[in-house]
Short mmCIF file of C-alpha atoms and ligand atoms in Angstrom, two decimals:
data_model
loop_
_atom_site.label_atom_id
_atom_site.label_comp_id
_atom_site.label_asym_id
_atom_site.label_seq_id
_atom_site.Cartn_x
_atom_site.Cartn_y
_atom_site.Cartn_z
CA UNK A 1 42.46 -26.29 79.62
CA UNK A 2 41.65 -22.77 78.40
CA UNK A 3 38.02 -20.97 79.22
CA UNK A 4 36.95 -17.46 78.89
CA UNK A 5 37.64 -15.04 80.86
CA UNK A 6 33.01 -14.49 80.88
CA UNK A 7 30.04 -16.60 82.00
CA UNK A 8 27.70 -14.47 79.20
CA UNK A 9 28.51 -13.09 76.04
CA UNK A 10 27.21 -9.43 76.68
CA UNK A 11 29.59 -7.48 74.04
CA UNK A 12 33.02 -7.77 73.13
CA UNK A 13 33.86 -4.62 75.60
CA UNK A 14 33.77 -7.78 78.31
CA UNK A 15 36.44 -9.82 76.43
CA UNK A 16 39.87 -9.38 76.30
CA UNK A 17 42.51 -10.21 73.67
CA UNK A 18 42.84 -13.72 74.38
CA UNK A 19 39.11 -14.48 75.06
CA UNK A 20 39.15 -13.98 70.67
CA UNK A 21 41.44 -16.04 70.19
CA UNK A 22 40.12 -18.59 72.02
CA UNK A 23 37.10 -18.35 69.97
CA UNK A 24 38.89 -18.02 66.83
CA UNK A 25 40.66 -20.98 67.03
CA UNK A 26 37.60 -22.97 68.14
CA UNK A 27 35.42 -21.36 65.13
CA UNK A 28 38.58 -22.83 63.19
CA UNK A 29 37.81 -26.09 64.32
CA UNK A 30 34.34 -26.01 63.91
CA UNK A 31 34.49 -24.53 60.15
CA UNK A 32 35.86 -28.10 59.12
CA UNK A 33 33.21 -29.64 60.81
CA UNK A 34 30.52 -27.73 59.30
CA UNK A 35 32.22 -28.56 55.71
CA UNK A 36 32.03 -32.06 56.56
CA UNK A 37 29.97 -34.43 54.36
CA UNK A 38 28.22 -35.02 58.02
CA UNK A 39 28.18 -32.14 59.74
CA UNK A 40 26.70 -32.70 62.95
CA UNK A 41 28.89 -33.16 66.42
CA UNK A 42 27.28 -33.94 69.81
CA UNK A 43 29.26 -31.28 71.71
CA UNK A 44 25.89 -29.89 72.93
CA UNK A 45 23.63 -33.19 73.41
CA UNK A 46 22.48 -32.06 76.82
CA UNK A 47 22.48 -28.30 76.72
CA UNK A 48 19.02 -26.35 75.98
CA UNK A 49 19.14 -22.80 73.76
CA UNK A 50 16.66 -20.66 73.65
CA UNK A 51 16.69 -18.02 70.67
CA UNK A 52 15.15 -15.08 71.79
CA UNK A 53 14.17 -12.16 69.60
CA UNK A 54 11.94 -8.86 70.04
CA UNK A 55 13.37 -7.69 66.88
CA UNK A 56 13.63 -8.81 63.46
CA UNK A 57 16.60 -10.70 61.82
CA UNK A 58 17.43 -12.96 58.82
CA UNK A 59 21.13 -13.75 59.39
CA UNK A 60 21.37 -13.76 63.06
CA UNK A 61 18.76 -16.25 63.83
CA UNK A 62 19.31 -18.60 61.16
CA UNK A 63 22.82 -18.51 62.30
CA UNK A 64 22.20 -19.05 66.05
CA UNK A 65 19.55 -21.69 65.60
CA UNK A 66 21.70 -23.84 62.80
CA UNK A 67 25.00 -23.45 65.22
CA UNK A 68 22.99 -25.21 67.71
CA UNK A 69 21.61 -27.90 65.69
CA UNK A 70 25.46 -28.58 64.22
CA UNK A 71 26.32 -28.73 68.04
CA UNK A 72 22.70 -30.86 68.34
CA UNK A 73 21.55 -28.31 71.36
CA UNK A 74 17.75 -29.35 72.13
CA UNK A 75 16.34 -25.89 70.37
CA UNK A 76 13.32 -23.48 71.19
CA UNK A 77 12.47 -20.50 69.17
CA UNK A 78 10.57 -17.38 70.97
CA UNK A 79 9.41 -14.03 69.02
CA UNK A 80 8.09 -11.76 70.45
CA UNK A 81 5.54 -10.94 67.55
CA UNK A 82 3.84 -13.65 68.29
CA UNK A 83 3.67 -14.23 72.24
CA UNK A 84 2.62 -12.79 75.43
CA UNK A 85 4.76 -9.74 75.56
CA UNK A 86 1.80 -8.43 73.68
CA UNK A 87 0.04 -9.14 76.55
CA UNK A 88 1.98 -6.90 78.40
CA UNK A 89 4.67 -9.09 79.87
CA UNK A 90 8.15 -8.27 80.95
CA UNK A 91 11.25 -9.28 79.73
CA UNK A 92 12.18 -11.09 83.19
CA UNK A 93 9.08 -12.88 83.43
CA UNK A 94 8.89 -13.92 79.69
CA UNK A 95 12.48 -14.94 80.44
CA UNK A 96 11.67 -16.29 83.84
CA UNK A 97 8.98 -19.01 81.80
CA UNK A 98 11.32 -19.85 79.35
CA UNK A 99 14.05 -20.87 82.07
CA UNK A 100 10.93 -22.80 83.62
CA UNK A 101 11.36 -25.59 81.33
CA UNK A 102 14.88 -26.25 82.29
CA UNK A 103 16.67 -23.85 79.08
CA UNK A 104 20.55 -23.52 79.71
CA UNK A 105 21.42 -20.91 77.23
CA UNK A 106 19.54 -17.10 76.34
CA UNK A 107 20.63 -16.32 72.85
CA UNK A 108 18.86 -12.74 73.00
CA UNK A 109 18.42 -9.38 70.17
CA UNK A 110 16.10 -6.95 71.93
CA UNK A 111 15.79 -3.27 70.65
CA UNK A 112 16.55 -1.79 74.22
CA UNK A 113 21.20 -0.97 74.93
CA UNK A 114 21.61 -2.87 77.61
CA UNK A 115 18.53 -5.35 77.62
CA UNK A 116 21.14 -8.79 77.71
CA UNK A 117 23.22 -7.05 80.61
CA UNK A 118 20.13 -6.91 82.34
CA UNK A 119 18.94 -9.96 81.74
CA UNK A 120 22.20 -11.89 82.90
CA UNK A 121 21.63 -9.81 86.41
CA UNK A 122 18.30 -11.62 87.65
CA UNK A 123 18.09 -14.65 85.29
CA UNK A 124 19.99 -18.19 85.64
CA UNK A 125 21.13 -18.93 82.18
CA UNK A 126 24.65 -17.90 80.57
CA UNK A 127 23.31 -15.29 77.86
CA UNK A 128 24.02 -14.21 74.63
CA UNK A 129 23.75 -11.31 72.75
CA UNK A 130 21.94 -10.64 69.43
CA UNK A 131 21.88 -7.42 69.08
CA UNK A 132 20.53 -5.11 71.49
CA UNK A 133 19.64 -1.49 69.54
CA UNK A 134 22.42 0.77 68.88
CA UNK A 135 25.17 -0.58 71.64
CA UNK A 136 26.55 -4.31 70.99
CA UNK A 137 26.50 -7.07 68.49
CA UNK A 138 29.46 -9.19 69.26
CA UNK A 139 29.53 -12.37 67.51
CA UNK A 140 28.53 -10.05 64.38
CA UNK A 141 31.82 -8.13 64.92
CA UNK A 142 33.39 -12.16 66.10
CA UNK A 143 33.43 -12.82 62.94
CA UNK A 144 34.04 -9.57 61.18
CA UNK A 145 37.11 -10.40 62.59
CA UNK A 146 37.36 -13.57 61.51
CA UNK A 147 36.39 -13.18 58.09
CA UNK A 148 39.06 -10.65 57.79
CA UNK A 149 42.30 -13.46 59.27
CA UNK A 150 40.80 -15.77 56.77
CA UNK A 151 41.19 -13.61 53.97
CA UNK A 152 44.23 -11.49 55.36
CA UNK A 153 46.15 -13.67 57.47
CA UNK A 154 46.05 -11.54 60.62
CA UNK A 155 43.87 -8.59 62.04
CA UNK A 156 46.63 -6.93 63.45
CA UNK A 157 47.88 -3.73 61.47
CA UNK A 158 45.24 -4.16 59.53
CA UNK A 159 43.74 -0.87 57.73
CA UNK A 160 39.60 -0.75 58.50
CA UNK A 161 37.28 1.72 57.76
CA UNK A 162 33.70 1.41 58.48
CA UNK A 163 31.52 3.28 56.15
CA UNK A 164 27.68 4.94 56.75
CA UNK A 165 25.40 5.02 59.65
CA UNK A 166 28.56 4.62 63.22
CA UNK A 167 25.78 6.08 65.36
CA UNK A 168 22.74 3.69 65.29
CA UNK A 169 25.53 0.93 64.52
CA UNK A 170 25.75 -1.44 67.14
CA UNK A 171 27.81 -3.19 64.27
CA UNK A 172 30.06 -0.52 64.37
CA UNK A 173 30.74 -0.06 67.85
CA UNK A 174 31.41 -3.89 68.61
CA UNK A 175 33.65 -3.84 65.52
CA UNK A 176 35.96 -0.93 66.65
CA UNK A 177 35.96 -2.80 70.33
CA UNK A 178 37.20 -6.04 68.42
CA UNK A 179 39.64 -4.73 65.95
CA UNK A 180 41.03 -2.45 68.51
CA UNK A 181 42.05 -5.36 70.85
CA UNK A 182 43.43 -6.65 67.77
CA UNK A 183 46.15 -4.25 66.85
CA UNK A 184 43.75 -2.84 63.71
CA UNK A 185 43.81 0.85 62.60
CA UNK A 186 40.26 1.58 62.41
CA UNK A 187 39.01 4.83 60.59
CA UNK A 188 35.17 5.81 60.64
CA UNK A 189 34.14 7.59 57.81
CA UNK A 190 29.73 8.88 56.82
CA UNK A 191 28.24 12.16 57.30
CA UNK A 192 29.62 14.16 60.38
CA UNK A 193 25.44 13.88 60.76
CA UNK A 194 25.59 9.87 61.51
CA UNK A 195 29.13 9.86 63.34
CA UNK A 196 28.95 9.88 67.41
CA UNK A 197 30.53 13.01 68.79
CA UNK A 198 33.66 11.40 71.05
CA UNK A 199 33.89 8.66 68.92
CA UNK A 200 37.95 8.99 68.43
CA UNK A 201 37.88 8.31 72.87
CA UNK A 202 38.05 5.44 71.46
CA UNK A 203 40.71 4.94 69.50
CA UNK A 204 39.36 5.80 65.95
CA UNK A 205 40.03 8.68 63.23
CA UNK A 206 37.18 10.56 61.86
CA UNK A 207 37.63 10.84 57.60
CA UNK A 208 34.68 11.91 55.79
CA UNK A 209 36.00 11.40 52.32
CA UNK A 210 35.50 8.13 50.91
CA UNK A 211 37.60 8.57 48.49
CA UNK A 212 40.90 9.11 50.69
CA UNK A 213 39.40 6.68 53.29
CA UNK A 214 39.26 3.61 50.63
CA UNK A 215 43.52 4.37 49.65
CA UNK A 216 43.72 4.55 52.75
CA UNK A 217 42.36 1.50 54.18
CA UNK A 218 42.98 -2.49 53.22
CA UNK A 219 39.48 -3.47 54.16
CA UNK A 220 35.91 -1.26 53.97
CA UNK A 221 32.89 -2.36 55.74
CA UNK A 222 29.71 -1.16 54.07
CA UNK A 223 27.38 -0.62 56.92
CA UNK A 224 23.58 -0.02 56.03
CA UNK A 225 21.99 3.29 57.26
CA UNK A 226 19.28 2.14 59.55
CA UNK A 227 16.23 4.26 58.99
CA UNK A 228 14.08 2.56 61.80
CA UNK A 229 16.41 3.74 64.34
CA UNK A 230 15.71 7.70 62.97
CA UNK A 231 13.18 10.20 63.79
CA UNK A 232 15.05 12.83 62.27
CA UNK A 233 16.74 13.39 58.66
CA UNK A 234 20.33 12.96 58.97
CA UNK A 235 21.16 13.86 55.64
CA UNK A 236 19.36 15.82 52.77
CA UNK A 237 18.55 12.99 50.81
CA UNK A 238 19.24 8.92 50.15
CA UNK A 239 20.71 9.96 46.95
CA UNK A 240 23.32 12.31 47.77
CA UNK A 241 24.12 9.62 50.68
CA UNK A 242 25.11 7.33 47.66
CA UNK A 243 26.60 10.29 46.04
CA UNK A 244 29.03 10.87 48.84
CA UNK A 245 29.16 7.78 50.95
CA UNK A 246 27.99 5.19 48.40
CA UNK A 247 30.91 2.40 46.77
CA UNK A 248 30.80 1.46 43.32
CA UNK A 249 33.28 -0.41 41.22
CA UNK A 250 34.31 3.29 39.11
CA UNK A 251 35.31 4.23 42.83
CA UNK A 252 37.24 0.85 43.40
CA UNK A 253 39.07 0.79 40.24
CA UNK A 254 40.12 3.90 40.39
CA UNK A 255 42.16 2.59 43.34
CA UNK A 256 45.84 1.49 42.88
CA UNK A 257 44.79 -1.50 44.91
CA UNK A 258 42.37 -4.32 45.68
CA UNK A 259 40.85 -3.22 49.13
CA UNK A 260 38.50 -6.16 50.73
CA UNK A 261 34.56 -5.29 50.79
CA UNK A 262 32.53 -6.46 53.30
CA UNK A 263 28.74 -6.25 55.20
CA UNK A 264 27.61 -7.15 57.59
CA UNK A 265 23.61 -7.23 56.13
CA UNK A 266 20.92 -6.19 55.68
CA UNK A 267 22.21 -4.89 51.81
CA UNK A 268 20.18 -1.72 50.93
CA UNK A 269 21.44 -1.95 46.74
CA UNK A 270 22.53 0.20 45.42
CA UNK A 271 22.47 2.90 48.09
CA UNK A 272 25.53 2.17 50.66
CA UNK A 273 26.75 -0.22 47.96
CA UNK A 274 26.88 -1.65 44.10
CA UNK A 275 25.16 -4.61 42.85
CA UNK A 276 28.70 -4.57 40.98
CA UNK A 277 30.54 -4.31 44.42
CA UNK A 278 28.77 -6.40 46.15
CA UNK A 279 28.44 -9.42 43.75
CA UNK A 280 32.24 -8.83 42.88
CA UNK A 281 36.16 -11.20 43.49
CA UNK A 282 36.08 -8.23 46.16
CA UNK A 283 33.06 -9.09 48.15
CA UNK A 284 33.43 -10.83 51.19
CA UNK A 285 29.97 -10.77 51.71
CA UNK A 286 28.78 -14.57 51.86
CA UNK A 287 31.86 -15.53 53.56
CA UNK A 288 30.91 -13.28 55.87
CA UNK A 289 28.11 -15.29 56.45
CA UNK A 290 29.37 -18.75 55.88
CA UNK A 291 31.90 -18.07 58.85
CA UNK A 292 28.84 -16.78 61.22
CA UNK A 293 28.20 -20.59 61.72
CA UNK A 294 31.14 -21.61 63.13
CA UNK A 295 32.30 -18.32 64.79
CA UNK A 296 28.81 -19.14 66.59
CA UNK A 297 29.50 -22.22 67.33
CA UNK A 298 32.53 -21.61 69.30
CA UNK A 299 30.31 -19.08 71.27
CA UNK A 300 28.05 -21.34 72.40
CA UNK A 301 30.57 -24.45 72.81
CA UNK A 302 32.99 -22.06 74.87
CA UNK A 303 30.25 -20.78 77.02
CA UNK A 304 28.09 -24.16 77.71
CA UNK A 305 31.79 -25.32 79.05
CA UNK A 306 31.50 -22.68 81.56
CA UNK A 307 27.99 -23.96 82.80
CA UNK A 308 28.07 -25.35 86.43
N1 CP B 1 23.85 -8.99 60.38
C1 CP B 1 22.37 -9.01 61.12
O1 CP B 1 21.93 -8.87 62.14
O2 CP B 1 21.57 -9.31 60.09
P1 CP B 1 20.13 -10.12 61.01
O3 CP B 1 19.44 -8.64 61.10
O4 CP B 1 19.26 -9.92 59.91
O5 CP B 1 19.90 -10.38 62.06
#
């Protein structure tokens, strides 16, 4: 029987190509399940999962919770804002207290890069990283690649450009690892100040001209500028950013082909993407969200099957 090479999902950099194929094949099955009239399966009936979120989330939190409930797992939710973390409790103490209530898996979002890796060394539970600071967001990258595969048939050999704030983006890093593992060609595009200095060492090219990047690509993944992670200004003004790195319908119409537009959300409409693009036929943004549930069901199922 096929199984994942890992016991936790801490980042795409710990996965291999076979792991990604296995997750996608499993997600194909769950996508069919969630489109049935009865969307629930008893697969994780004896498993308890804690979703612990130390940072805000809409899509990831709801998507994991729905994935867990569709698999019939027992689910507990924890938000740091309403917890004893506010009274000074450490991460390990918090999680060990949750685990002593017989929790098998922890899905965690945390502002600190490496928080999930740290936790996996100190607690007895399968850990799923739901985004750790500017480090990785593995399930987002998996659902992004899954959505490209669904739209274009395959990810290998496709030209994908990731546009925007690469420097602060866990989505960018996880996408780069996932896309390269599957044989895609990857470029990043954005202001030089928002592109990490040695990004080429990951096998990607830098393009600072958005029009050229769009002419080259099959898929453009538009990222939000993460103002909440910035303590200085990285570009002169939002207006200037939008003029140089925002995608609008006029720009797309000037290309001699139809490209696929993606965005992980949350969208800043009118900044990195206009509404007429976000809501157009070229956009697969809501397909990404739908696929997120199936992909997360696959990840949870495959990790749960490794719990001794
Ligand atoms: N894509 C994503 O991570 O969105 P949320 O922050 O809303 O979870």
